[in-house]
mmCIF file of C-alpha atoms in Angstrom:
data_model
loop_
_atom_site.group_PDB
_atom_site.id
_atom_site.type_symbol
_atom_site.label_atom_id
_atom_site.label_comp_id
_atom_site.label_asym_id
_atom_site.label_seq_id
_atom_site.Cartn_x
_atom_site.Cartn_y
_atom_site.Cartn_z
ATOM 1 C CA UNK G 118 -54.960 34.303 -10.969
ATOM 2 C CA UNK G 119 -55.157 32.073 -8.060
ATOM 3 C CA UNK G 120 -54.961 28.147 -8.170
ATOM 4 C CA UNK G 121 -56.320 25.399 -6.004
ATOM 5 C CA UNK G 122 -53.931 24.274 -3.363
ATOM 6 C CA UNK G 123 -54.047 20.617 -4.539
ATOM 7 C CA UNK G 124 -53.508 21.711 -8.205
ATOM 8 C CA UNK G 125 -50.421 23.680 -7.192
ATOM 9 C CA UNK G 126 -49.028 20.862 -5.010
ATOM 10 C CA UNK G 127 -49.408 18.411 -7.962
ATOM 11 C CA UNK G 128 -47.858 20.938 -10.371
ATOM 12 C CA UNK G 129 -44.861 20.857 -8.045
ATOM 13 C CA UNK G 130 -45.063 17.057 -7.789
ATOM 14 C CA UNK G 131 -45.130 17.034 -3.902
ATOM 15 C CA UNK G 132 -46.916 14.689 -1.831
ATOM 16 C CA UNK G 133 -49.085 15.887 1.001
ATOM 17 C CA UNK G 134 -46.593 14.780 3.498
ATOM 18 C CA UNK G 135 -43.514 16.556 1.851
ATOM 19 C CA UNK G 136 -45.673 19.765 1.487
ATOM 20 C CA UNK G 137 -46.722 19.620 5.239
ATOM 21 C CA UNK G 138 -43.141 19.006 6.160
ATOM 22 C CA UNK G 139 -41.889 21.921 4.050
ATOM 23 C CA UNK G 140 -44.594 24.161 5.275
ATOM 24 C CA UNK G 141 -44.184 22.895 8.941
ATOM 25 C CA UNK G 142 -47.992 22.298 9.109
ATOM 26 C CA UNK G 143 -49.887 19.177 10.004
ATOM 27 C CA UNK G 144 -50.984 16.837 7.194
ATOM 28 C CA UNK G 145 -54.437 17.035 8.398
ATOM 29 C CA UNK G 146 -54.500 20.879 7.892
ATOM 30 C CA UNK G 147 -53.192 20.449 4.282
ATOM 31 C CA UNK G 148 -55.856 17.788 3.724
ATOM 32 C CA UNK G 149 -58.666 20.174 4.818
ATOM 33 C CA UNK G 150 -57.390 22.913 3.014
ATOM 34 C CA UNK G 151 -57.108 20.832 -0.304
ATOM 35 C CA UNK G 152 -60.589 19.494 0.158
ATOM 36 C CA UNK G 153 -62.004 22.775 0.617
ATOM 37 C CA UNK G 154 -63.301 21.966 4.082
ATOM 38 C CA UNK G 155 -61.929 25.186 5.238
ATOM 39 C CA UNK G 156 -60.183 28.124 4.060
ATOM 40 C CA UNK G 157 -56.278 28.376 4.345
ATOM 41 C CA UNK G 158 -55.480 30.161 7.681
ATOM 42 C CA UNK G 159 -53.949 33.492 6.827
ATOM 43 C CA UNK G 160 -50.967 32.574 9.251
ATOM 44 C CA UNK G 161 -50.442 29.349 7.253
ATOM 45 C CA UNK G 162 -50.651 31.081 3.592
ATOM 46 C CA UNK G 163 -47.071 32.257 3.598
ATOM 47 C CA UNK G 164 -45.651 29.139 4.684
ATOM 48 C CA UNK G 165 -47.485 27.260 1.977
ATOM 49 C CA UNK G 166 -46.453 29.850 -0.559
ATOM 50 C CA UNK G 167 -42.795 29.624 0.334
ATOM 51 C CA UNK G 168 -42.907 25.609 0.435
ATOM 52 C CA UNK G 169 -44.569 25.800 -3.165
ATOM 53 C CA UNK G 170 -42.312 28.604 -4.415
ATOM 54 C CA UNK G 171 -45.320 30.662 -5.374
ATOM 55 C CA UNK G 172 -46.743 34.019 -4.534
ATOM 56 C CA UNK G 173 -49.336 34.068 -1.697
ATOM 57 C CA UNK G 174 -51.722 35.423 -4.346
ATOM 58 C CA UNK G 175 -51.510 32.541 -6.421
ATOM 59 C CA UNK G 176 -53.075 30.205 -3.794
ATOM 60 C CA UNK G 177 -56.874 30.137 -3.631
ATOM 61 C CA UNK G 178 -57.713 30.549 0.048
ATOM 62 C CA UNK G 179 -60.581 28.055 -0.300
ATOM 63 C CA UNK G 180 -59.899 25.236 -2.824
ATOM 64 C CA UNK G 181 -62.491 23.828 -5.009
ATOM 65 C CA UNK G 182 -63.089 20.132 -4.269
ATOM 66 C CA UNK G 183 -61.447 17.839 -6.816
ATOM 67 C CA UNK G 184 -63.878 16.927 -9.841
ATOM 68 C CA UNK G 185 -65.302 13.661 -9.521
ATOM 69 C CA UNK G 186 -63.083 10.852 -10.863
ATOM 70 C CA UNK G 187 -60.010 12.894 -10.177
ATOM 71 C CA UNK G 188 -57.166 11.080 -8.455
ATOM 72 C CA UNK G 189 -57.751 12.337 -4.998
ATOM 73 C CA UNK G 190 -61.143 10.535 -4.843
ATOM 74 C CA UNK G 191 -60.539 7.587 -7.143
ATOM 75 C CA UNK G 192 -60.496 5.215 -4.495
ATOM 76 C CA UNK G 193 -62.997 4.359 -1.727
ATOM 77 C CA UNK G 194 -61.328 3.787 1.614
ATOM 78 C CA UNK G 195 -61.268 0.116 2.716
ATOM 79 C CA UNK G 196 -63.956 -1.053 5.146
ATOM 80 C CA UNK G 197 -61.448 -1.771 7.822
ATOM 81 C CA UNK G 198 -59.048 1.112 8.114
ATOM 82 C CA UNK G 199 -55.460 0.181 7.713
ATOM 83 C CA UNK G 200 -53.252 1.234 10.594
ATOM 84 C CA UNK G 201 -51.494 4.338 9.717
ATOM 85 C CA UNK G 202 -47.990 5.153 11.039
ATOM 86 C CA UNK G 203 -45.470 7.862 10.670
ATOM 87 C CA UNK G 204 -43.855 5.867 8.097
ATOM 88 C CA UNK G 205 -46.939 5.632 5.967
ATOM 89 C CA UNK G 206 -47.199 9.451 5.958
ATOM 90 C CA UNK G 207 -43.689 10.015 4.853
ATOM 91 C CA UNK G 208 -44.082 7.948 1.815
ATOM 92 C CA UNK G 209 -45.057 10.065 -1.219
ATOM 93 C CA UNK G 210 -47.447 7.209 -2.477
ATOM 94 C CA UNK G 211 -48.608 6.107 0.856
ATOM 95 C CA UNK G 212 -52.279 6.274 2.262
ATOM 96 C CA UNK G 213 -52.976 9.098 4.406
ATOM 97 C CA UNK G 214 -55.730 9.625 6.665
ATOM 98 C CA UNK G 215 -57.824 12.888 6.432
ATOM 99 C CA UNK G 216 -59.596 13.515 9.374
ATOM 100 C CA UNK G 217 -62.850 15.261 8.949
ATOM 101 C CA UNK G 218 -63.336 14.021 5.352
ATOM 102 C CA UNK G 219 -65.993 11.793 4.226
ATOM 103 C CA UNK G 220 -64.815 8.457 3.886
ATOM 104 C CA UNK G 221 -61.849 9.327 6.273
ATOM 105 C CA UNK G 222 -59.112 7.637 4.039
ATOM 106 C CA UNK G 223 -58.057 8.504 0.638
ATOM 107 C CA UNK G 224 -55.508 7.545 -1.691
ATOM 108 C CA UNK G 225 -52.969 10.147 -2.882
ATOM 109 C CA UNK G 226 -51.957 9.328 -6.251
ATOM 110 C CA UNK G 227 -49.084 11.324 -7.974
ATOM 111 C CA UNK G 228 -49.299 11.917 -11.695
ATOM 112 C CA UNK G 229 -47.820 9.180 -13.650
ATOM 113 C CA UNK G 230 -44.210 9.410 -13.949
ATOM 114 C CA UNK G 231 -42.717 10.036 -17.328
ATOM 115 C CA UNK G 232 -40.545 6.835 -18.110
ATOM 116 C CA UNK G 233 -37.934 7.874 -20.568
ATOM 117 C CA UNK G 234 -36.478 5.463 -23.044
ATOM 118 C CA UNK G 235 -33.326 3.873 -21.750
ATOM 119 C CA UNK G 236 -30.355 5.275 -23.275
ATOM 120 C CA UNK G 237 -28.079 2.913 -25.224
ATOM 121 C CA UNK G 238 -24.954 1.940 -23.146
ATOM 122 C CA UNK G 239 -21.974 3.966 -23.722
ATOM 123 C CA UNK G 240 -19.117 2.217 -25.535
ATOM 124 C CA UNK G 241 -16.013 1.297 -23.564
ATOM 125 C CA UNK G 242 -13.620 4.246 -23.053
ATOM 126 C CA UNK G 243 -10.281 4.120 -24.726
ATOM 127 C CA UNK G 244 -8.586 3.779 -21.362
ATOM 128 C CA UNK G 245 -10.581 0.640 -20.657
ATOM 129 C CA UNK G 246 -9.720 -0.728 -23.957
ATOM 130 C CA UNK G 247 -5.880 -0.026 -23.271
ATOM 131 C CA UNK G 248 -6.126 -1.432 -19.631
ATOM 132 C CA UNK G 249 -7.633 -4.656 -21.087
ATOM 133 C CA UNK G 250 -5.102 -5.034 -23.632
ATOM 134 C CA UNK G 251 -2.381 -4.618 -20.885
ATOM 135 C CA UNK G 252 -4.004 -7.149 -18.826
ATOM 136 C CA UNK G 253 -4.419 -9.704 -21.573
ATOM 137 C CA UNK G 254 -0.726 -9.283 -22.479
ATOM 138 C CA UNK G 255 0.332 -9.631 -18.833
ATOM 139 C CA UNK G 256 -1.638 -12.744 -18.294
ATOM 140 C CA UNK G 257 0.048 -14.227 -21.175
ATOM 141 C CA UNK G 258 -3.073 -14.506 -23.249
ATOM 142 C CA UNK G 259 -3.446 -14.018 -27.088
ATOM 143 C CA UNK G 260 -5.731 -11.043 -28.008
ATOM 144 C CA UNK G 261 -7.291 -12.704 -30.912
ATOM 145 C CA UNK G 262 -7.997 -15.756 -29.083
ATOM 146 C CA UNK G 263 -9.467 -13.802 -26.183
ATOM 147 C CA UNK G 264 -11.778 -11.860 -28.434
ATOM 148 C CA UNK G 265 -12.953 -15.102 -30.008
ATOM 149 C CA UNK G 266 -13.671 -16.478 -26.585
ATOM 150 C CA UNK G 267 -15.481 -13.164 -25.762
ATOM 151 C CA UNK G 268 -17.411 -13.327 -29.026
ATOM 152 C CA UNK G 269 -16.475 -9.827 -30.272
ATOM 153 C CA UNK G 270 -13.708 -7.326 -30.281
ATOM 154 C CA UNK G 271 -12.782 -5.365 -27.352
ATOM 155 C CA UNK G 272 -13.887 -2.208 -29.022
ATOM 156 C CA UNK G 273 -17.462 -3.304 -29.327
ATOM 157 C CA UNK G 274 -17.763 -3.684 -25.538
ATOM 158 C CA UNK G 275 -19.747 -1.017 -23.648
ATOM 159 C CA UNK G 276 -18.535 0.769 -20.636
ATOM 160 C CA UNK G 277 -20.127 -1.598 -18.132
ATOM 161 C CA UNK G 278 -19.013 -4.785 -19.948
ATOM 162 C CA UNK G 279 -15.516 -3.409 -20.108
ATOM 163 C CA UNK G 280 -15.484 -2.431 -16.468
ATOM 164 C CA UNK G 281 -16.855 -5.944 -15.398
ATOM 165 C CA UNK G 282 -14.151 -7.580 -17.608
ATOM 166 C CA UNK G 283 -11.375 -5.490 -16.015
ATOM 167 C CA UNK G 284 -12.344 -6.398 -12.636
ATOM 168 C CA UNK G 285 -12.301 -10.184 -13.780
ATOM 169 C CA UNK G 286 -8.985 -9.950 -15.398
ATOM 170 C CA UNK G 287 -7.285 -7.993 -12.461
ATOM 171 C CA UNK G 288 -8.328 -10.813 -10.192
ATOM 172 C CA UNK G 289 -7.070 -13.302 -12.345
ATOM 173 C CA UNK G 290 -3.784 -11.649 -12.569
ATOM 174 C CA UNK G 291 -3.785 -11.278 -8.673
ATOM 175 C CA UNK G 292 -4.416 -14.713 -8.297
ATOM 176 C CA UNK G 293 -1.948 -15.926 -10.881
ATOM 177 C CA UNK G 294 1.218 -17.188 -9.704
ATOM 178 C CA UNK G 295 3.925 -14.555 -9.559
ATOM 179 C CA UNK G 296 6.384 -14.968 -12.515
ATOM 180 C CA UNK G 297 9.961 -15.531 -11.685
ATOM 181 C CA UNK G 298 11.794 -12.367 -11.772
ATOM 182 C CA UNK G 299 15.419 -11.474 -11.123
ATOM 183 C CA UNK G 300 16.154 -10.960 -7.302
ATOM 184 C CA UNK G 301 19.297 -9.613 -6.211
ATOM 185 C CA UNK G 302 20.459 -12.760 -4.654
ATOM 186 C CA UNK G 303 18.782 -12.032 -1.219
ATOM 187 C CA UNK G 304 18.921 -14.757 1.178
ATOM 188 C CA UNK G 305 15.677 -16.242 2.615
ATOM 189 C CA UNK G 306 16.742 -14.942 5.963
ATOM 190 C CA UNK G 307 19.150 -12.348 7.141
ATOM 191 C CA UNK G 308 20.901 -14.414 10.002
ATOM 192 C CA UNK G 309 18.001 -16.761 10.826
ATOM 193 C CA UNK G 310 19.867 -19.927 9.681
ATOM 194 C CA UNK G 311 22.882 -19.184 11.744
ATOM 195 C CA UNK G 312 20.828 -18.394 14.738
ATOM 196 C CA UNK G 313 18.872 -21.550 14.381
ATOM 197 C CA UNK G 314 22.195 -23.588 14.176
ATOM 198 C CA UNK G 315 23.507 -21.811 17.349
ATOM 199 C CA UNK G 316 20.091 -22.390 18.984
ATOM 200 C CA UNK G 317 20.108 -26.086 18.154
ATOM 201 C CA UNK G 318 23.630 -26.528 19.419
ATOM 202 C CA UNK G 319 22.755 -24.628 22.644
ATOM 203 C CA UNK G 320 19.667 -26.814 23.179
ATOM 204 C CA UNK G 321 21.468 -29.928 22.073
ATOM 205 C CA UNK G 322 24.351 -29.097 24.721
ATOM 206 C CA UNK G 323 26.857 -29.940 21.980
ATOM 207 C CA UNK G 324 30.348 -28.687 22.027
ATOM 208 C CA UNK G 325 31.423 -26.484 18.978
ATOM 209 C CA UNK G 326 34.850 -26.164 17.695
ATOM 210 C CA UNK G 327 35.603 -22.679 16.675
ATOM 211 C CA UNK G 328 38.528 -21.736 14.494
ATOM 212 C CA UNK G 329 39.592 -18.064 14.999
ATOM 213 C CA UNK G 330 41.336 -15.778 12.465
ATOM 214 C CA UNK G 331 44.688 -15.864 14.574
ATOM 215 C CA UNK G 332 44.848 -19.626 14.259
ATOM 216 C CA UNK G 333 43.842 -20.565 17.611
ATOM 217 C CA UNK G 334 41.077 -22.828 18.364
ATOM 218 C CA UNK G 335 38.258 -22.708 20.894
ATOM 219 C CA UNK G 336 36.039 -25.585 22.052
ATOM 220 C CA UNK G 337 33.008 -25.224 24.405
ATOM 221 C CA UNK G 338 29.330 -25.380 24.913
ATOM 222 C CA UNK G 339 27.186 -22.459 23.415
ATOM 223 C CA UNK G 340 26.011 -20.331 26.565
ATOM 224 C CA UNK G 341 24.731 -17.572 24.366
ATOM 225 C CA UNK G 342 24.816 -15.777 21.336
ATOM 226 C CA UNK G 343 23.838 -12.445 19.499
ATOM 227 C CA UNK G 344 24.083 -11.061 16.027
ATOM 228 C CA UNK G 345 27.743 -10.135 16.630
ATOM 229 C CA UNK G 346 29.149 -12.581 19.087
ATOM 230 C CA UNK G 347 28.949 -16.050 20.650
ATOM 231 C CA UNK G 348 29.611 -16.865 24.309
ATOM 232 C CA UNK G 349 30.999 -20.440 24.896
ATOM 233 C CA UNK G 350 31.337 -22.191 28.287
ATOM 234 C CA UNK G 351 34.730 -23.717 28.232
ATOM 235 C CA UNK G 352 35.769 -26.981 30.012
ATOM 236 C CA UNK G 353 36.826 -25.285 33.165
ATOM 237 C CA UNK G 354 33.448 -23.587 33.560
ATOM 238 C CA UNK G 355 34.535 -20.271 32.523
ATOM 239 C CA UNK G 356 32.774 -18.336 29.671
ATOM 240 C CA UNK G 357 34.551 -16.666 26.786
ATOM 241 C CA UNK G 358 32.513 -14.210 24.297
ATOM 242 C CA UNK G 359 33.939 -14.559 20.985
ATOM 243 C CA UNK G 360 33.349 -11.680 18.685
ATOM 244 C CA UNK G 361 32.086 -12.913 15.182
ATOM 245 C CA UNK G 362 34.751 -10.880 13.427
ATOM 246 C CA UNK G 363 37.296 -13.057 15.057
ATOM 247 C CA UNK G 364 35.905 -16.335 14.006
ATOM 248 C CA UNK G 365 36.670 -17.829 10.545
ATOM 249 C CA UNK G 366 34.485 -21.045 11.060
ATOM 250 C CA UNK G 367 33.127 -23.429 13.423
ATOM 251 C CA UNK G 368 31.731 -26.974 13.519
ATOM 252 C CA UNK G 369 29.851 -29.395 15.820
ATOM 253 C CA UNK G 370 31.776 -32.156 17.358
ATOM 254 C CA UNK G 371 32.269 -34.847 14.723
ATOM 255 C CA UNK G 372 29.939 -37.683 14.833
ATOM 256 C CA UNK G 373 26.902 -35.749 16.437
ATOM 257 C CA UNK G 374 23.653 -35.400 14.859
ATOM 258 C CA UNK G 375 23.296 -31.841 13.430
ATOM 259 C CA UNK G 376 19.603 -30.548 13.141
ATOM 260 C CA UNK G 377 18.846 -29.007 9.829
ATOM 261 C CA UNK G 378 18.942 -25.483 10.234
ATOM 262 C CA UNK G 379 17.372 -24.951 6.920
ATOM 263 C CA UNK G 380 14.458 -26.816 7.984
ATOM 264 C CA UNK G 381 14.054 -24.988 11.142
ATOM 265 C CA UNK G 382 13.887 -21.707 9.259
ATOM 266 C CA UNK G 383 10.767 -22.996 7.309
ATOM 267 C CA UNK D 22 36.791 -11.077 2.349
ATOM 268 C CA UNK D 23 35.049 -8.216 0.635
ATOM 269 C CA UNK D 24 36.276 -4.824 0.843
ATOM 270 C CA UNK D 25 33.542 -3.770 3.292
ATOM 271 C CA UNK D 26 34.527 -6.591 5.658
ATOM 272 C CA UNK D 27 38.247 -5.902 5.289
ATOM 273 C CA UNK D 28 37.576 -2.093 6.297
ATOM 274 C CA UNK D 29 35.677 -3.090 9.334
ATOM 275 C CA UNK D 30 38.350 -5.401 10.329
ATOM 276 C CA UNK D 31 41.000 -2.557 9.831
ATOM 277 C CA UNK D 32 39.021 -0.300 11.841
ATOM 278 C CA UNK D 33 38.636 -2.711 14.732
ATOM 279 C CA UNK D 34 42.408 -3.449 14.422
ATOM 280 C CA UNK D 35 43.001 0.448 14.693
ATOM 281 C CA UNK D 36 41.246 0.575 18.197
ATOM 282 C CA UNK D 37 37.744 0.822 16.934
ATOM 283 C CA UNK D 38 37.919 4.191 15.164
ATOM 284 C CA UNK D 39 34.630 5.294 13.953
ATOM 285 C CA UNK D 40 33.580 5.998 10.421
ATOM 286 C CA UNK D 41 33.005 9.629 11.467
ATOM 287 C CA UNK D 42 36.503 9.808 12.615
ATOM 288 C CA UNK D 43 37.777 8.387 9.413
ATOM 289 C CA UNK D 44 35.860 10.891 7.442
ATOM 290 C CA UNK D 45 37.268 13.576 9.450
ATOM 291 C CA UNK D 46 40.887 12.376 9.068
ATOM 292 C CA UNK D 47 40.294 11.999 5.285
ATOM 293 C CA UNK D 48 38.643 15.154 4.144
ATOM 294 C CA UNK D 49 39.281 14.565 0.492
ATOM 295 C CA UNK D 50 37.199 11.163 0.711
ATOM 296 C CA UNK D 51 33.795 11.682 -0.953
ATOM 297 C CA UNK D 52 31.340 12.195 2.021
ATOM 298 C CA UNK D 53 29.325 9.106 2.853
ATOM 299 C CA UNK D 54 31.704 6.754 0.769
ATOM 300 C CA UNK D 55 33.376 5.142 3.682
ATOM 301 C CA UNK D 56 30.031 4.017 5.297
ATOM 302 C CA UNK D 57 28.774 2.900 1.936
ATOM 303 C CA UNK D 58 31.853 0.923 1.250
ATOM 304 C CA UNK D 59 31.713 -0.836 4.548
ATOM 305 C CA UNK D 60 27.970 -1.442 4.666
ATOM 306 C CA UNK D 61 26.909 -2.177 1.180
ATOM 307 C CA UNK D 62 26.692 -5.511 -0.378
ATOM 308 C CA UNK D 63 27.835 -4.418 -3.828
ATOM 309 C CA UNK D 64 31.252 -3.065 -4.587
ATOM 310 C CA UNK D 65 31.511 0.522 -3.511
ATOM 311 C CA UNK D 66 34.757 2.662 -4.041
ATOM 312 C CA UNK D 67 37.153 3.916 -6.687
ATOM 313 C CA UNK D 68 40.928 3.701 -6.872
ATOM 314 C CA UNK D 69 41.509 7.059 -5.468
ATOM 315 C CA UNK D 70 39.307 6.496 -2.422
ATOM 316 C CA UNK D 71 40.708 3.039 -1.847
ATOM 317 C CA UNK D 72 44.398 4.667 -2.078
ATOM 318 C CA UNK D 73 43.439 7.070 0.590
ATOM 319 C CA UNK D 74 42.008 4.387 2.882
ATOM 320 C CA UNK D 75 44.985 2.090 2.312
ATOM 321 C CA UNK D 76 47.423 5.095 3.350
ATOM 322 C CA UNK D 77 45.070 5.605 6.399
ATOM 323 C CA UNK D 78 45.216 2.134 7.541
ATOM 324 C CA UNK D 79 48.848 1.589 6.498
ATOM 325 C CA UNK D 80 48.149 -1.411 4.182
ATOM 326 C CA UNK D 81 49.161 -1.888 0.578
ATOM 327 C CA UNK D 82 46.833 -0.274 -1.949
ATOM 328 C CA UNK D 83 46.445 -3.926 -3.794
ATOM 329 C CA UNK D 84 45.422 -5.386 -0.693
ATOM 330 C CA UNK D 85 42.266 -3.530 -0.642
ATOM 331 C CA UNK D 86 41.725 -3.067 -4.318
ATOM 332 C CA UNK D 87 41.419 -6.694 -5.467
ATOM 333 C CA UNK D 88 38.530 -7.026 -2.863
ATOM 334 C CA UNK D 89 36.348 -4.886 -4.849
ATOM 335 C CA UNK D 90 35.803 -7.773 -7.397
ATOM 336 C CA UNK D 91 34.867 -10.119 -4.570
ATOM 337 C CA UNK D 92 31.948 -8.342 -3.080
ATOM 338 C CA UNK D 93 29.529 -9.749 -0.497
ATOM 339 C CA UNK D 94 27.064 -9.593 -3.329
ATOM 340 C CA UNK D 95 29.227 -11.801 -5.554
ATOM 341 C CA UNK D 96 29.459 -14.321 -2.925
ATOM 342 C CA UNK D 97 25.671 -14.480 -2.551
ATOM 343 C CA UNK D 98 25.582 -15.074 -6.223
ATOM 344 C CA UNK D 99 28.065 -17.961 -6.021
ATOM 345 C CA UNK D 100 25.882 -19.509 -3.211
ATOM 346 C CA UNK D 101 22.818 -19.264 -5.067
ATOM 347 C CA UNK D 102 24.397 -20.795 -8.284
ATOM 348 C CA UNK D 103 25.848 -23.762 -6.194
ATOM 349 C CA UNK D 104 22.433 -24.517 -4.620
ATOM 350 C CA UNK D 105 20.709 -24.055 -7.998
ATOM 351 C CA UNK D 106 23.253 -26.074 -9.882
ATOM 352 C CA UNK D 107 23.839 -28.520 -7.104
ATOM 353 C CA UNK D 108 27.546 -27.997 -7.438
ATOM 354 C CA UNK D 109 30.120 -28.102 -4.652
ATOM 355 C CA UNK D 110 31.706 -24.668 -3.727
ATOM 356 C CA UNK D 111 35.159 -24.128 -2.551
ATOM 357 C CA UNK D 112 35.681 -21.331 -0.084
ATOM 358 C CA UNK D 113 39.352 -19.924 0.660
ATOM 359 C CA UNK D 114 39.192 -18.511 4.043
ATOM 360 C CA UNK D 115 41.523 -15.681 5.286
ATOM 361 C CA UNK D 116 43.194 -17.899 7.691
ATOM 362 C CA UNK D 117 44.411 -20.160 5.099
ATOM 363 C CA UNK D 118 41.646 -22.873 5.627
ATOM 364 C CA UNK D 119 39.975 -24.251 2.513
ATOM 365 C CA UNK D 120 36.431 -25.258 2.924
ATOM 366 C CA UNK D 121 34.831 -27.408 -0.077
ATOM 367 C CA UNK D 122 31.374 -29.016 -0.179
ATOM 368 C CA UNK D 123 27.733 -28.597 -0.872
ATOM 369 C CA UNK D 124 26.039 -25.271 0.500
ATOM 370 C CA UNK D 125 23.352 -26.265 2.990
ATOM 371 C CA UNK D 126 22.178 -22.940 3.795
ATOM 372 C CA UNK D 127 23.337 -19.362 3.736
ATOM 373 C CA UNK D 128 22.491 -16.132 5.258
ATOM 374 C CA UNK D 129 23.890 -12.682 5.417
ATOM 375 C CA UNK D 130 26.093 -13.569 8.275
ATOM 376 C CA UNK D 131 27.345 -17.141 7.524
ATOM 377 C CA UNK D 132 26.883 -20.339 5.346
ATOM 378 C CA UNK D 133 27.065 -23.977 6.220
ATOM 379 C CA UNK D 134 29.071 -26.253 3.856
ATOM 380 C CA UNK D 135 28.580 -29.820 3.997
ATOM 381 C CA UNK D 136 31.991 -31.052 3.698
ATOM 382 C CA UNK D 137 33.458 -34.573 3.685
ATOM 383 C CA UNK D 138 34.171 -34.359 7.481
ATOM 384 C CA UNK D 139 30.721 -32.805 8.257
ATOM 385 C CA UNK D 140 29.084 -29.483 8.256
ATOM 386 C CA UNK D 141 31.091 -26.293 8.785
ATOM 387 C CA UNK D 142 29.798 -23.009 9.499
ATOM 388 C CA UNK D 143 31.801 -20.398 7.752
ATOM 389 C CA UNK D 144 31.612 -16.755 8.728
ATOM 390 C CA UNK D 145 31.138 -14.880 5.328
ATOM 391 C CA UNK D 146 33.616 -12.277 6.246
ATOM 392 C CA UNK D 147 36.238 -14.816 6.580
ATOM 393 C CA UNK D 148 35.816 -15.817 2.804
ATOM 394 C CA UNK D 149 38.605 -14.374 0.614
ATOM 395 C CA UNK D 150 37.918 -16.154 -2.608
ATOM 396 C CA UNK D 151 35.831 -18.895 -3.923
ATOM 397 C CA UNK D 152 35.303 -21.210 -6.904
ATOM 398 C CA UNK D 153 33.385 -21.364 -9.142
ATOM 399 C CA UNK D 154 33.037 -17.706 -9.662
ATOM 400 C CA UNK D 155 29.599 -16.803 -11.013
ATOM 401 C CA UNK D 156 29.417 -14.083 -13.579
ATOM 402 C CA UNK D 157 27.282 -10.929 -13.010
ATOM 403 C CA UNK D 158 24.094 -11.023 -14.664
ATOM 404 C CA UNK D 159 23.862 -8.727 -17.722
ATOM 405 C CA UNK D 160 20.659 -6.959 -16.470
#
């Protein structure tokens, strides 16, 4: 039992353009086959059958014209033909030009799409509720007060609402000031304060007084320094590098203005 | 001076022997303990290990053992407490010097104490003991 090409195509919910693309044939040829203007070329029959997932025998070689008032002939072409483009032809609901057909331009309408009833939103997942509870607690909020503000219990949220609320609370938590926590007495800088102090002394050209472990004292300008040593220029112009392990303490020359190393770190 | 700083000083006085050489010389010392004891800010070591190290360096056991209770971390805690409580701190240095005053800044190498005679930068490894001591947190 063979069927008209246009009927098969519509059963498969394909546009002319899609069928043409699948079969690798020109749109115009499909239009001509469907309108019954000419019979399907035997070379094209197998292609159309494959594109439609039917047997070749199921396709009528010469389609009957559509009955009057059918979707294919529902609309008259506009008096001034609209420009057609490749994009137009690729759209399932687009207007396509049918060369050789009376009127030249026809609207191909797809059968009305069955619109199913929207499903009710799924309730929030238990994991979402648990995550919300955790965030509420971490933000220091009271759950009852939060639910009162929300207008309903957390369990009555749907999945989308819970997700939106989670994002909001996570953002709020991220932006919240970090609560004080116990740190293991880490300094603000590893050795930055001392380096700044020495840098200021060097820039200032000030004499530093060093007290060493062995009781000796050294005075001099800071010529350079590193993490483990300080090089001072003595009054006779010579330089002496002191290992910090040998230093007990040091200070600026009394009476000089000492820059605030703590401020310099910040 | 903490145990770690004291060990480093003793190592320097012994001609700069390396931790690897010490571990080779003391095969009974738990592996890696020497490096931890020297480098860590918390107290590391037990009586047996400290006895072995004291024998190696030729110093009395007690000269090393008491330092376990005066670790670098405990000094940091005292600095923090002095700054937070706005209290002066008194540092007893290993050269006999006593430095007392407000802590202006501190880092892992040194601290500046604002004394009555001006600021003094004290090398942390020079600090033997200090007052007030701050108890360890319970957590």
